[in-house]
Tab-separated table of C-alpha atoms in Angstrom:
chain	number	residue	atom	x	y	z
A	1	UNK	CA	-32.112	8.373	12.228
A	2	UNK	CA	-30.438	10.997	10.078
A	3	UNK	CA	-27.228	8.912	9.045
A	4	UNK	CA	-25.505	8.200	5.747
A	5	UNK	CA	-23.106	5.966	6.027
A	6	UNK	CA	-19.448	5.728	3.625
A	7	UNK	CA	-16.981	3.602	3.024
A	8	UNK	CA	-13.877	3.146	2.900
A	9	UNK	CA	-13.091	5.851	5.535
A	10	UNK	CA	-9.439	6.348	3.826
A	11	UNK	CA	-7.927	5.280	0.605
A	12	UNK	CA	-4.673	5.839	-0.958
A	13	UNK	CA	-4.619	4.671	-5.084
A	14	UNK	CA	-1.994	5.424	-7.672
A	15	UNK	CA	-2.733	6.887	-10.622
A	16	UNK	CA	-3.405	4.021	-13.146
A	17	UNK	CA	-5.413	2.371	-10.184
A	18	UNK	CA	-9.224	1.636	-10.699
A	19	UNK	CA	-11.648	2.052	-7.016
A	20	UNK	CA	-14.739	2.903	-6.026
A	21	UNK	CA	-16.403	4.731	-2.604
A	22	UNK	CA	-19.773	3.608	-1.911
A	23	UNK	CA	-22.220	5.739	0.117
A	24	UNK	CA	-25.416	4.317	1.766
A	25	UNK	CA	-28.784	5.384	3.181
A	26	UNK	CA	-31.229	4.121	4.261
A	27	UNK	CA	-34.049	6.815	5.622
A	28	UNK	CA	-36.248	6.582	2.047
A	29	UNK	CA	-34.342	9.873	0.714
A	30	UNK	CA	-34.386	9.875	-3.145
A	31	UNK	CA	-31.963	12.454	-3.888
A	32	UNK	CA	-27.772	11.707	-3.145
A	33	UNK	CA	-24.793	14.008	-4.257
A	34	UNK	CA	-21.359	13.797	-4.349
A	35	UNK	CA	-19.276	16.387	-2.937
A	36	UNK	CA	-15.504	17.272	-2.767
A	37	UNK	CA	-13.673	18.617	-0.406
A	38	UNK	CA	-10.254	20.270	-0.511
A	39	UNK	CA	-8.165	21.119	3.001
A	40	UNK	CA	-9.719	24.363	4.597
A	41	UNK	CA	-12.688	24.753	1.809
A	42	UNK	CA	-16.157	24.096	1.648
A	43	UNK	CA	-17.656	21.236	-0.175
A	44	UNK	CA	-18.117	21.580	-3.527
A	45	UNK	CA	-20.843	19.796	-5.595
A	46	UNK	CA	-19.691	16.956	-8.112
A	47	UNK	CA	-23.014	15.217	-9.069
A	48	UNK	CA	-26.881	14.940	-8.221
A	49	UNK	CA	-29.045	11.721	-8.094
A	50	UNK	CA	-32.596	12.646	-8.374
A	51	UNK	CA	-34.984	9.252	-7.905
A	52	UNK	CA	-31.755	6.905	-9.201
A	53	UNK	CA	-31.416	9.409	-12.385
A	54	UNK	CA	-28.268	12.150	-12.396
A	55	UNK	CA	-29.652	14.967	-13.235
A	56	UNK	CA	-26.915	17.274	-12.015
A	57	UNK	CA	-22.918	17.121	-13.195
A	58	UNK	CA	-21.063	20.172	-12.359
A	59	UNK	CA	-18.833	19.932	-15.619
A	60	UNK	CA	-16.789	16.760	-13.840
A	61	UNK	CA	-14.325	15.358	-15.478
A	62	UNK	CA	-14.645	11.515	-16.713
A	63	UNK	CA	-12.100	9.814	-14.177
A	64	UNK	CA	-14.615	10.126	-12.094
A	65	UNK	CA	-18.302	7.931	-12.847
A	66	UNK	CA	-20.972	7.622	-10.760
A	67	UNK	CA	-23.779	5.199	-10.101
A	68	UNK	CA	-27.041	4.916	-8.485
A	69	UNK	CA	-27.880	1.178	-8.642
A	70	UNK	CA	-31.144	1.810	-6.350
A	71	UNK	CA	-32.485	4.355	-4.212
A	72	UNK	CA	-30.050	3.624	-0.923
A	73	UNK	CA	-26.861	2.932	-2.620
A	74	UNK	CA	-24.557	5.126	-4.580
A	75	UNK	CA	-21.255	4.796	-5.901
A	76	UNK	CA	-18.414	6.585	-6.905
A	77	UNK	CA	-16.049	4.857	-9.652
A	78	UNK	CA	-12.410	5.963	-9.773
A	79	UNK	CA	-9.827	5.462	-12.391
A	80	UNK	CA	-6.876	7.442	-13.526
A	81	UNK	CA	-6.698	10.023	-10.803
A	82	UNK	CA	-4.415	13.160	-10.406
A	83	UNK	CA	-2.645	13.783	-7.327
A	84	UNK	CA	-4.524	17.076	-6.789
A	85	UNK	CA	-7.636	14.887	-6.781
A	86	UNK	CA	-6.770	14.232	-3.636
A	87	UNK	CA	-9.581	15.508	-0.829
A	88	UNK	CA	-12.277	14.395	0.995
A	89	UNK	CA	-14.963	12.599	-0.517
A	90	UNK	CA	-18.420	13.437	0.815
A	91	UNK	CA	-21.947	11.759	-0.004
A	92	UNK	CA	-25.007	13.520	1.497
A	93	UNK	CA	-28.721	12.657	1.015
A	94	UNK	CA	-32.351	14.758	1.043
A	95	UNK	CA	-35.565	13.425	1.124
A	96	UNK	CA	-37.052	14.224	-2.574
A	97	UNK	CA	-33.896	17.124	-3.169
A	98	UNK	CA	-35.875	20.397	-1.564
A	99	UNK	CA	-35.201	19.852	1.519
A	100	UNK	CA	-32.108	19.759	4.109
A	101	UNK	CA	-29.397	17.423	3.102
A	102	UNK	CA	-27.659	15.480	5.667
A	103	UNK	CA	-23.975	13.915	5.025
A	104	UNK	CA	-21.404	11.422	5.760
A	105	UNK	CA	-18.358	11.216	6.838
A	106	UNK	CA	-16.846	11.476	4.212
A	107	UNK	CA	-14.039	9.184	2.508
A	108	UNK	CA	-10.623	10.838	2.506
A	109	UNK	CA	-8.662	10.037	-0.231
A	110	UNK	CA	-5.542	10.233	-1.150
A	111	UNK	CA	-3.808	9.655	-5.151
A	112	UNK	CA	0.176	9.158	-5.584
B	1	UNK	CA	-17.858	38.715	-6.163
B	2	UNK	CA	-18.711	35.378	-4.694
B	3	UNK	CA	-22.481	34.655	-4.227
B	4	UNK	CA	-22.037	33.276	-0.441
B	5	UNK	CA	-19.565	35.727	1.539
B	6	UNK	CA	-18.643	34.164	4.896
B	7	UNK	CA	-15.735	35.640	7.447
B	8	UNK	CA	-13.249	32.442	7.718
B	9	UNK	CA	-11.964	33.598	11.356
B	10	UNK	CA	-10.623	32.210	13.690
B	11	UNK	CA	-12.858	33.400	15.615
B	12	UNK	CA	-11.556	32.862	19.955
B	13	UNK	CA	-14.079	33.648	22.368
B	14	UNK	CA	-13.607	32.111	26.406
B	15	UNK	CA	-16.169	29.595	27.352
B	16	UNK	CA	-19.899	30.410	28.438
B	17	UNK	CA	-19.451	33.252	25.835
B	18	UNK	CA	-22.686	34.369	23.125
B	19	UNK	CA	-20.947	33.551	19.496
B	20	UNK	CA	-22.444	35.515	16.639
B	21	UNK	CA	-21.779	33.877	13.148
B	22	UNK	CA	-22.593	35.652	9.898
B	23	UNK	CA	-23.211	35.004	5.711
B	24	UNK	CA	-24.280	37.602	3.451
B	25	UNK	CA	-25.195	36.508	-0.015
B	26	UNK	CA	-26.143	38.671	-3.454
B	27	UNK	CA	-28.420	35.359	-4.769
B	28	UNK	CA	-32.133	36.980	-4.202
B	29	UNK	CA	-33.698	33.261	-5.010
B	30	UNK	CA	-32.105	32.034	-2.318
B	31	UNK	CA	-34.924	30.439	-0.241
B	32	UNK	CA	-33.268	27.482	1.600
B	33	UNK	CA	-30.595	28.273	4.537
B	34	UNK	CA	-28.345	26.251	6.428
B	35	UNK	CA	-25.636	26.161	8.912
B	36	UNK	CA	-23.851	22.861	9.569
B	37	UNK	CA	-20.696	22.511	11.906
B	38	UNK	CA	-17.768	20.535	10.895
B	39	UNK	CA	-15.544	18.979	13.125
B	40	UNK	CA	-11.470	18.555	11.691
B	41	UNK	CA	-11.729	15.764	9.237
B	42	UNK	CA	-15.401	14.691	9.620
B	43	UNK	CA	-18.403	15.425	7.429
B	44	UNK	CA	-20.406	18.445	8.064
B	45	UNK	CA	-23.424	17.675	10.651
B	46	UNK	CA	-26.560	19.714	10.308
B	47	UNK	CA	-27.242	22.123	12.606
B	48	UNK	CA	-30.254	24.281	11.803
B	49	UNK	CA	-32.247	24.822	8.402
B	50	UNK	CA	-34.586	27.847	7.904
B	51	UNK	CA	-36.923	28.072	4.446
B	52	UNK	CA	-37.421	31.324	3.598
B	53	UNK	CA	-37.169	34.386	6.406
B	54	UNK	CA	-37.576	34.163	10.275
B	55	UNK	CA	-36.110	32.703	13.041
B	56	UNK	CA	-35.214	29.667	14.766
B	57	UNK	CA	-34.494	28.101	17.819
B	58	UNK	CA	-32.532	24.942	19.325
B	59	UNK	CA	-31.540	24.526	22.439
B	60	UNK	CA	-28.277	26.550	22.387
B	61	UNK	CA	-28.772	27.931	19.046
B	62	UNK	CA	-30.770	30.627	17.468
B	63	UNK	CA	-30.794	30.752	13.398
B	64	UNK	CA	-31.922	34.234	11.896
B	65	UNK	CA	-32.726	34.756	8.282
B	66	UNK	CA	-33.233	38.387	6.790
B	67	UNK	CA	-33.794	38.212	3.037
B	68	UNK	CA	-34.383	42.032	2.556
B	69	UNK	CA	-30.503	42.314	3.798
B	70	UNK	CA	-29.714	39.120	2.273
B	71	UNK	CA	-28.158	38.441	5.803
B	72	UNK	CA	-27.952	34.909	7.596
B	73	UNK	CA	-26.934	34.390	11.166
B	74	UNK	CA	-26.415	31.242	13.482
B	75	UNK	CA	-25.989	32.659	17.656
B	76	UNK	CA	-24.822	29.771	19.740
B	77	UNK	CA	-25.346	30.747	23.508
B	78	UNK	CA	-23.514	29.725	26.407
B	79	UNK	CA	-20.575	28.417	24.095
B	80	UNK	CA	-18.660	25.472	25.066
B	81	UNK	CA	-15.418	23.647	23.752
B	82	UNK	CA	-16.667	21.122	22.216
B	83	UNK	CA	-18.110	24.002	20.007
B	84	UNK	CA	-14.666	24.217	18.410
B	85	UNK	CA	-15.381	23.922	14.591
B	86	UNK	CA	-15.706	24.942	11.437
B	87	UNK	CA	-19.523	26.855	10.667
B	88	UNK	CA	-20.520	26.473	7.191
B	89	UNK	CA	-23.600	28.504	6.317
B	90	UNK	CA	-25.077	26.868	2.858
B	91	UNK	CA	-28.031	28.630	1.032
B	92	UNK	CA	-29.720	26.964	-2.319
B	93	UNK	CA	-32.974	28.247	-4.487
B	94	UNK	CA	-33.907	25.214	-5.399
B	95	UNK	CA	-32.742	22.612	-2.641
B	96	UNK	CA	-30.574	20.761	-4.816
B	97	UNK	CA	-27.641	23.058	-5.552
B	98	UNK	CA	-25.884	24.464	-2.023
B	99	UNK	CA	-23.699	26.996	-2.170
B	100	UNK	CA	-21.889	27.387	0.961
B	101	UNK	CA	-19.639	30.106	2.638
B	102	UNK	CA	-15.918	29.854	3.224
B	103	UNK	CA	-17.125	28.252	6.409
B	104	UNK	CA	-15.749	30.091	9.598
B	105	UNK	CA	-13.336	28.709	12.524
B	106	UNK	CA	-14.431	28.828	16.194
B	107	UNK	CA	-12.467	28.450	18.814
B	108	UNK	CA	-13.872	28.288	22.265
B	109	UNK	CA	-10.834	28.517	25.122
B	110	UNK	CA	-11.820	27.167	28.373
């Protein structure tokens, strides 16, 4: 079983809202990411969980916080959002981060 | 230059036909490659994943790595509809960071 599961599937905040996405796995990997998608683009890489540490930020800016409370679970906190942050949210998981990563489904989100 | 060059398409080919897709990258420590398919508004599913050079097979799909050309390419035979997607080829050194290509449209016409 290869699946990562992600919820919510949609969510529509305003800009002085406060959420979170939550991404889940449960096939032992120990390296998660967060990736963003815009409309007709590839994914692009927001942060790396290595063994419930981040040890990769790609220069992110601080409305958006993530979490790793344990090795299945990881979160995405949300607060003060642009409208052009709006995209698809995607989580995606590897075993020990050198091998394949598989993802979700992604959360698509959208900020008024 | 972008490190991951990828044709976006469309690509339209009739049904039954043999789709070539292509990357070329200029990242020589590139040692991981991937191709995963993404269907409007889902998450991209794995396809295939090749370390280092070669070839692979599955099922309908062949993967082909050259590193001397710094040349990736996914063949799906006997292409069907439901093949209608986005291709992403995705390439890291170190397994952690993917970069992917612009990620190409298919369109198979029945």
């Amino acid at each position: 079983d290869t699946e990562v599961t992600q919820t919510p599937k949609h969510l529509v905040m305003g800009m002085t809202n406060k959420k979170s996405l939550k991404c889940e796995q449960h096939m032992g990997h120990r390296a998660m990411y967060w990736y963003k998608q815009k409309a007709k683009k590839p994914p692009e890489l927001m942060f790396v969980y290595s063994y419930e540490k981040l040890s990769i930020n790609e220069s992110v800016p601080s409305r958006f916080s993530p979490e790793c409370p344990n090795s299945s679970l990881l979160n995405l906190h949300l607060h003060a959002l642009q409208p052009e942050d709006s995209a698809l949210y995607l989580c995606a998981s590897s075993q020990t981060g050198r091998e394949t990563q598989y993802f979700g489904p992604g959360t698509r989100l959208l900020v008024l | 230059q972008k490190e991951v060059e990828q044709d976006p398409g469309p690509l339209s080919v009739p049904e039954g036909a043999i789709v070539s897709l292509n990357c070329t990258y200029s990242n020589s420590a590139f040692q991981y490659f991937m191709w995963y398919r993404q269907y409007s508004r889902k998450g991209p599913e794995l396809l295939m994943y090749t370390y280092s050079s070669g070839n692979k097979e599955d099922g309908r799909f062949t993967a082909q790595v050259d590193k001397s050309s710094k040349y990736i390419s996914l063949f799906i035979r006997d292409s069907q509809p439901s093949d209608s997607a986005t291709y992403l080829c995705a390439m890291s050194a170190d397994g952690n960071k993917l970069v992917f290509g612009a990620g190409t449209i298919l369109r198979v016409k029945s």
